[in-house]
């Protein structure tokens, strides 16, 4: 399913983000930038050690990455030019700035992709795994933040949300229809 906004599209895909052929793949990282489970582990396994080596350099020069922030590395063996690592909020009930921090992950990642000249980008559903963000709430924030970016910026033509599993896909589909 897809939705057109100005001259760009938001596309929903059910699958594994490491297989996407796009300029930038976004990683739901943790603040240590040292890899982890879930999509983070999958990206490092598929991309090889070059990504982790760059993450370590960033970590050494600027310390931990705060929640809601994003940084780019190259993409190692992946079919992408960049991996953009962003740290989603851990969901603690929704009153600890989680919505604003989750929106910031999408916004900051898109701004980095724009600066790097990316024409397309793939996102996983940030924070909805180990970090426990309810899928319906996360989908609303993800898709409305992406839509707002496309209303204000025209250089990225395609934004893919790559959902792992049918349930996530269905929730995002319903949310995109209602957007
Ligand atoms: P977080 O710590 O931000 O919650 P997780 O990696 O635990 O990050 O989960 C984020 C989302 O990514 C979850 O919805 C999970 O199902 C999904 N996910 C896990 N592996 C992949 C993958 N290979 N491609 C796309 N999405 C994935």
PDB file of C-alpha atoms and ligand atoms in Angstrom:
ATOM      1  CA  UNK A   1       0.000   0.000   0.000  1.00  0.00           C
ATOM      2  CA  UNK A   2       1.189   3.553  -0.665  1.00  0.00           C
ATOM      3  CA  UNK A   3       0.180   7.163  -0.272  1.00  0.00           C
ATOM      4  CA  UNK A   4       1.304  10.076  -2.413  1.00  0.00           C
ATOM      5  CA  UNK A   5       2.263  13.359  -0.775  1.00  0.00           C
ATOM      6  CA  UNK A   6       3.270  16.137  -3.181  1.00  0.00           C
ATOM      7  CA  UNK A   7       5.707  14.383  -5.538  1.00  0.00           C
ATOM      8  CA  UNK A   8       6.784  11.702  -3.083  1.00  0.00           C
ATOM      9  CA  UNK A   9       5.328   8.459  -1.772  1.00  0.00           C
ATOM     10  CA  UNK A  10       5.106   6.677   1.543  1.00  0.00           C
ATOM     11  CA  UNK A  11       5.157   2.944   0.899  1.00  0.00           C
ATOM     12  CA  UNK A  12       4.355   0.162   3.379  1.00  0.00           C
ATOM     13  CA  UNK A  13       6.189  -3.120   2.924  1.00  0.00           C
ATOM     14  CA  UNK A  14       6.062  -6.306   4.961  1.00  0.00           C
ATOM     15  CA  UNK A  15       9.562  -7.785   5.169  1.00  0.00           C
ATOM     16  CA  UNK A  16      13.138  -7.616   6.353  1.00  0.00           C
ATOM     17  CA  UNK A  17      14.683  -4.156   6.106  1.00  0.00           C
ATOM     18  CA  UNK A  18      18.196  -5.484   5.453  1.00  0.00           C
ATOM     19  CA  UNK A  19      17.028  -6.618   1.976  1.00  0.00           C
ATOM     20  CA  UNK A  20      15.880  -3.166   0.868  1.00  0.00           C
ATOM     21  CA  UNK A  21      17.661  -1.472  -2.028  1.00  0.00           C
ATOM     22  CA  UNK A  22      17.530   2.162  -0.998  1.00  0.00           C
ATOM     23  CA  UNK A  23      20.036   4.978  -0.415  1.00  0.00           C
ATOM     24  CA  UNK A  24      19.575   4.859   3.363  1.00  0.00           C
ATOM     25  CA  UNK A  25      18.396   2.239   5.846  1.00  0.00           C
ATOM     26  CA  UNK A  26      17.431   3.431   9.314  1.00  0.00           C
ATOM     27  CA  UNK A  27      18.483   1.381  12.320  1.00  0.00           C
ATOM     28  CA  UNK A  28      16.580   1.301  15.612  1.00  0.00           C
ATOM     29  CA  UNK A  29      19.822   1.434  17.587  1.00  0.00           C
ATOM     30  CA  UNK A  30      20.498   1.853  21.281  1.00  0.00           C
ATOM     31  CA  UNK A  31      22.476   4.704  22.790  1.00  0.00           C
ATOM     32  CA  UNK A  32      25.680   2.659  23.091  1.00  0.00           C
ATOM     33  CA  UNK A  33      25.829   2.251  19.270  1.00  0.00           C
ATOM     34  CA  UNK A  34      27.418  -1.136  19.955  1.00  0.00           C
ATOM     35  CA  UNK A  35      24.778  -3.256  18.272  1.00  0.00           C
ATOM     36  CA  UNK A  36      22.045  -5.260  19.931  1.00  0.00           C
ATOM     37  CA  UNK A  37      19.093  -7.490  19.196  1.00  0.00           C
ATOM     38  CA  UNK A  38      16.103  -7.052  16.897  1.00  0.00           C
ATOM     39  CA  UNK A  39      16.563  -4.965  13.798  1.00  0.00           C
ATOM     40  CA  UNK A  40      19.886  -3.602  15.111  1.00  0.00           C
ATOM     41  CA  UNK A  41      21.375  -7.108  15.254  1.00  0.00           C
ATOM     42  CA  UNK A  42      19.971  -7.964  11.819  1.00  0.00           C
ATOM     43  CA  UNK A  43      21.513  -4.839  10.238  1.00  0.00           C
ATOM     44  CA  UNK A  44      24.953  -5.456  11.765  1.00  0.00           C
ATOM     45  CA  UNK A  45      24.875  -9.159  10.801  1.00  0.00           C
ATOM     46  CA  UNK A  46      23.902  -8.407   7.218  1.00  0.00           C
ATOM     47  CA  UNK A  47      26.104  -5.315   6.857  1.00  0.00           C
ATOM     48  CA  UNK A  48      29.299  -6.790   8.314  1.00  0.00           C
ATOM     49  CA  UNK A  49      31.892  -5.342  10.737  1.00  0.00           C
ATOM     50  CA  UNK A  50      32.527  -2.040   8.914  1.00  0.00           C
ATOM     51  CA  UNK A  51      29.322  -0.541  10.336  1.00  0.00           C
ATOM     52  CA  UNK A  52      30.215  -1.396  13.935  1.00  0.00           C
ATOM     53  CA  UNK A  53      33.745  -0.038  13.435  1.00  0.00           C
ATOM     54  CA  UNK A  54      32.292   3.308  12.348  1.00  0.00           C
ATOM     55  CA  UNK A  55      29.813   3.271  15.227  1.00  0.00           C
ATOM     56  CA  UNK A  56      32.742   2.789  17.629  1.00  0.00           C
ATOM     57  CA  UNK A  57      34.552   5.786  16.143  1.00  0.00           C
ATOM     58  CA  UNK A  58      31.457   7.941  16.592  1.00  0.00           C
ATOM     59  CA  UNK A  59      31.029   6.652  20.126  1.00  0.00           C
ATOM     60  CA  UNK A  60      34.675   7.476  20.933  1.00  0.00           C
ATOM     61  CA  UNK A  61      34.496  10.972  19.497  1.00  0.00           C
ATOM     62  CA  UNK A  62      31.068  12.098  20.683  1.00  0.00           C
ATOM     63  CA  UNK A  63      29.985   9.658  23.383  1.00  0.00           C
ATOM     64  CA  UNK A  64      26.627   7.955  23.619  1.00  0.00           C
ATOM     65  CA  UNK A  65      23.809   8.906  21.288  1.00  0.00           C
ATOM     66  CA  UNK A  66      20.877  10.492  23.126  1.00  0.00           C
ATOM     67  CA  UNK A  67      17.312   9.295  22.672  1.00  0.00           C
ATOM     68  CA  UNK A  68      15.668  10.979  19.683  1.00  0.00           C
ATOM     69  CA  UNK A  69      19.005  11.710  17.959  1.00  0.00           C
ATOM     70  CA  UNK A  70      20.439  10.159  14.778  1.00  0.00           C
ATOM     71  CA  UNK A  71      23.843   9.625  13.125  1.00  0.00           C
ATOM     72  CA  UNK A  72      24.887   8.166   9.774  1.00  0.00           C
ATOM     73  CA  UNK A  73      27.513   5.571   8.915  1.00  0.00           C
ATOM     74  CA  UNK A  74      28.266   3.798   5.673  1.00  0.00           C
ATOM     75  CA  UNK A  75      26.327   0.594   5.058  1.00  0.00           C
ATOM     76  CA  UNK A  76      29.031  -2.081   4.720  1.00  0.00           C
ATOM     77  CA  UNK A  77      27.766  -5.011   2.661  1.00  0.00           C
ATOM     78  CA  UNK A  78      24.177  -3.796   2.534  1.00  0.00           C
ATOM     79  CA  UNK A  79      22.649  -2.568  -0.713  1.00  0.00           C
ATOM     80  CA  UNK A  80      22.426   0.961   0.657  1.00  0.00           C
ATOM     81  CA  UNK A  81      24.811   3.902   0.855  1.00  0.00           C
ATOM     82  CA  UNK A  82      24.144   4.748   4.486  1.00  0.00           C
ATOM     83  CA  UNK A  83      22.802   3.325   7.684  1.00  0.00           C
ATOM     84  CA  UNK A  84      21.218   6.024   9.825  1.00  0.00           C
ATOM     85  CA  UNK A  85      21.257   4.980  13.483  1.00  0.00           C
ATOM     86  CA  UNK A  86      18.619   6.500  15.715  1.00  0.00           C
ATOM     87  CA  UNK A  87      17.711   5.812  19.331  1.00  0.00           C
ATOM     88  CA  UNK A  88      14.008   5.429  20.004  1.00  0.00           C
ATOM     89  CA  UNK A  89      12.460   6.025  23.424  1.00  0.00           C
ATOM     90  CA  UNK A  90      11.715   3.164  25.790  1.00  0.00           C
ATOM     91  CA  UNK A  91       7.937   3.292  26.317  1.00  0.00           C
ATOM     92  CA  UNK A  92       7.053   4.018  29.949  1.00  0.00           C
ATOM     93  CA  UNK A  93       3.350   4.808  29.631  1.00  0.00           C
ATOM     94  CA  UNK A  94       3.538   7.808  27.278  1.00  0.00           C
ATOM     95  CA  UNK A  95       4.101  10.681  29.706  1.00  0.00           C
ATOM     96  CA  UNK A  96       7.895  10.768  29.595  1.00  0.00           C
ATOM     97  CA  UNK A  97       8.135  12.696  26.294  1.00  0.00           C
ATOM     98  CA  UNK A  98       7.990   9.413  24.370  1.00  0.00           C
ATOM     99  CA  UNK A  99       5.789  10.791  21.531  1.00  0.00           C
ATOM    100  CA  UNK A 100       8.044  13.787  20.941  1.00  0.00           C
ATOM    101  CA  UNK A 101      11.211  11.664  21.161  1.00  0.00           C
ATOM    102  CA  UNK A 102       9.849   9.082  18.718  1.00  0.00           C
ATOM    103  CA  UNK A 103       8.858  11.835  16.264  1.00  0.00           C
ATOM    104  CA  UNK A 104      12.365  13.268  16.626  1.00  0.00           C
ATOM    105  CA  UNK A 105      13.885   9.920  15.511  1.00  0.00           C
ATOM    106  CA  UNK A 106      11.986  10.079  12.208  1.00  0.00           C
ATOM    107  CA  UNK A 107      12.523  13.820  11.740  1.00  0.00           C
ATOM    108  CA  UNK A 108      16.289  13.748  12.472  1.00  0.00           C
ATOM    109  CA  UNK A 109      16.837  10.653  10.327  1.00  0.00           C
ATOM    110  CA  UNK A 110      15.034  12.292   7.397  1.00  0.00           C
ATOM    111  CA  UNK A 111      17.062  15.498   7.776  1.00  0.00           C
ATOM    112  CA  UNK A 112      20.326  13.503   7.694  1.00  0.00           C
ATOM    113  CA  UNK A 113      19.132  11.571   4.634  1.00  0.00           C
ATOM    114  CA  UNK A 114      18.256  14.852   2.927  1.00  0.00           C
ATOM    115  CA  UNK A 115      21.685  16.335   3.751  1.00  0.00           C
ATOM    116  CA  UNK A 116      23.356  13.230   2.284  1.00  0.00           C
ATOM    117  CA  UNK A 117      21.347  13.574  -0.931  1.00  0.00           C
ATOM    118  CA  UNK A 118      19.331  10.379  -0.461  1.00  0.00           C
ATOM    119  CA  UNK A 119      16.392   9.937  -2.829  1.00  0.00           C
ATOM    120  CA  UNK A 120      14.843   7.046  -0.955  1.00  0.00           C
ATOM    121  CA  UNK A 121      15.006   5.636   2.555  1.00  0.00           C
ATOM    122  CA  UNK A 122      13.666   2.656   4.513  1.00  0.00           C
ATOM    123  CA  UNK A 123      12.570   2.765   8.157  1.00  0.00           C
ATOM    124  CA  UNK A 124      11.763  -0.035  10.571  1.00  0.00           C
ATOM    125  CA  UNK A 125       9.084   0.611  13.152  1.00  0.00           C
ATOM    126  CA  UNK A 126      11.296   2.279  15.765  1.00  0.00           C
ATOM    127  CA  UNK A 127      10.734   1.447  19.466  1.00  0.00           C
ATOM    128  CA  UNK A 128       7.995  -1.163  18.891  1.00  0.00           C
ATOM    129  CA  UNK A 129      10.172  -4.182  19.714  1.00  0.00           C
ATOM    130  CA  UNK A 130      12.145  -4.475  22.933  1.00  0.00           C
ATOM    131  CA  UNK A 131      11.431  -0.794  23.715  1.00  0.00           C
ATOM    132  CA  UNK A 132       7.728  -1.627  24.058  1.00  0.00           C
ATOM    133  CA  UNK A 133       6.017   1.249  22.220  1.00  0.00           C
ATOM    134  CA  UNK A 134       2.412   0.232  21.388  1.00  0.00           C
ATOM    135  CA  UNK A 135       2.247  -0.369  17.625  1.00  0.00           C
ATOM    136  CA  UNK A 136      -0.863   1.748  16.984  1.00  0.00           C
ATOM    137  CA  UNK A 137       0.519   4.782  18.790  1.00  0.00           C
ATOM    138  CA  UNK A 138       3.950   4.381  17.182  1.00  0.00           C
ATOM    139  CA  UNK A 139       2.395   4.041  13.709  1.00  0.00           C
ATOM    140  CA  UNK A 140       0.517   7.336  14.084  1.00  0.00           C
ATOM    141  CA  UNK A 141       3.661   9.180  15.127  1.00  0.00           C
ATOM    142  CA  UNK A 142       5.828   7.548  12.455  1.00  0.00           C
ATOM    143  CA  UNK A 143       3.443   8.216   9.569  1.00  0.00           C
ATOM    144  CA  UNK A 144       2.393  11.726  10.591  1.00  0.00           C
ATOM    145  CA  UNK A 145       6.030  12.787  11.082  1.00  0.00           C
ATOM    146  CA  UNK A 146       6.996  11.352   7.688  1.00  0.00           C
ATOM    147  CA  UNK A 147       3.970  13.030   6.040  1.00  0.00           C
ATOM    148  CA  UNK A 148       4.872  16.394   7.583  1.00  0.00           C
ATOM    149  CA  UNK A 149       8.433  16.073   6.316  1.00  0.00           C
ATOM    150  CA  UNK A 150       7.194  15.338   2.776  1.00  0.00           C
ATOM    151  CA  UNK A 151       4.892  18.337   2.894  1.00  0.00           C
ATOM    152  CA  UNK A 152       7.864  20.562   3.707  1.00  0.00           C
ATOM    153  CA  UNK A 153      10.674  18.873   1.728  1.00  0.00           C
ATOM    154  CA  UNK A 154      10.763  17.530  -1.805  1.00  0.00           C
ATOM    155  CA  UNK A 155      14.177  15.912  -2.275  1.00  0.00           C
ATOM    156  CA  UNK A 156      13.311  12.431  -0.967  1.00  0.00           C
ATOM    157  CA  UNK A 157      10.979  10.681  -3.412  1.00  0.00           C
ATOM    158  CA  UNK A 158      10.189   7.486  -1.592  1.00  0.00           C
ATOM    159  CA  UNK A 159       9.966   6.596   2.080  1.00  0.00           C
ATOM    160  CA  UNK A 160       9.441   2.925   2.834  1.00  0.00           C
ATOM    161  CA  UNK A 161       8.193   1.638   6.172  1.00  0.00           C
ATOM    162  CA  UNK A 162       9.399  -1.949   6.350  1.00  0.00           C
ATOM    163  CA  UNK A 163       7.216  -3.826   8.809  1.00  0.00           C
ATOM    164  CA  UNK A 164       8.325  -7.102  10.304  1.00  0.00           C
ATOM    165  CA  UNK A 165       5.264  -9.322  10.362  1.00  0.00           C
ATOM    166  CA  UNK A 166       1.647  -9.124   9.357  1.00  0.00           C
ATOM    167  CA  UNK A 167       0.358  -7.553  12.553  1.00  0.00           C
ATOM    168  CA  UNK A 168       2.661  -4.545  12.289  1.00  0.00           C
ATOM    169  CA  UNK A 169       1.834  -4.223   8.601  1.00  0.00           C
ATOM    170  CA  UNK A 170      -1.924  -4.248   9.288  1.00  0.00           C
ATOM    171  CA  UNK A 171      -1.662  -1.590  11.979  1.00  0.00           C
ATOM    172  CA  UNK A 172       0.420   0.685   9.752  1.00  0.00           C
ATOM    173  CA  UNK A 173      -1.946   0.108   6.827  1.00  0.00           C
ATOM    174  CA  UNK A 174      -4.974   1.129   8.859  1.00  0.00           C
ATOM    175  CA  UNK A 175      -3.119   4.180  10.200  1.00  0.00           C
ATOM    176  CA  UNK A 176      -1.974   5.290   6.748  1.00  0.00           C
ATOM    177  CA  UNK A 177      -5.530   4.988   5.416  1.00  0.00           C
ATOM    178  CA  UNK A 178      -6.744   7.260   8.185  1.00  0.00           C
ATOM    179  CA  UNK A 179      -3.938   9.813   7.765  1.00  0.00           C
TER     180      UNK A 179
HETATM  181  P1  LIG B   1      13.486  -1.159  19.600  1.00  0.00           P
HETATM  182  O1  LIG B   1      14.560  -1.452  20.612  1.00  0.00           O
HETATM  183  O2  LIG B   1      13.592   0.239  19.016  1.00  0.00           O
HETATM  184  O3  LIG B   1      12.119  -1.516  20.091  1.00  0.00           O
HETATM  185  P2  LIG B   1      13.629  -3.615  17.997  1.00  0.00           P
HETATM  186  O4  LIG B   1      14.687  -3.973  17.010  1.00  0.00           O
HETATM  187  O5  LIG B   1      13.475  -4.464  19.201  1.00  0.00           O
HETATM  188  O6  LIG B   1      13.892  -2.078  18.362  1.00  0.00           O
HETATM  189  O7  LIG B   1      12.224  -3.556  17.253  1.00  0.00           O
HETATM  190  C1  LIG B   1      11.803  -2.526  16.403  1.00  0.00           C
HETATM  191  C2  LIG B   1      10.868  -3.111  15.351  1.00  0.00           C
HETATM  192  O8  LIG B   1      11.654  -3.703  14.317  1.00  0.00           O
HETATM  193  C3  LIG B   1       9.958  -4.214  15.889  1.00  0.00           C
HETATM  194  O9  LIG B   1       8.627  -3.945  15.469  1.00  0.00           O
HETATM  195  C4  LIG B   1      10.524  -5.485  15.255  1.00  0.00           C
HETATM  196  O10 LIG B   1       9.508  -6.432  15.002  1.00  0.00           O
HETATM  197  C5  LIG B   1      11.111  -4.950  13.965  1.00  0.00           C
HETATM  198  N1  LIG B   1      12.174  -5.754  13.333  1.00  0.00           N
HETATM  199  C6  LIG B   1      12.987  -6.697  13.872  1.00  0.00           C
HETATM  200  N2  LIG B   1      13.817  -7.192  12.937  1.00  0.00           N
HETATM  201  C7  LIG B   1      13.522  -6.546  11.760  1.00  0.00           C
HETATM  202  C8  LIG B   1      14.021  -6.622  10.415  1.00  0.00           C
HETATM  203  N3  LIG B   1      14.999  -7.456  10.066  1.00  0.00           N
HETATM  204  N4  LIG B   1      13.454  -5.788   9.480  1.00  0.00           N
HETATM  205  C9  LIG B   1      12.470  -4.937   9.819  1.00  0.00           C
HETATM  206  N5  LIG B   1      11.969  -4.819  11.048  1.00  0.00           N
HETATM  207  C10 LIG B   1      12.486  -5.614  12.012  1.00  0.00           C
END
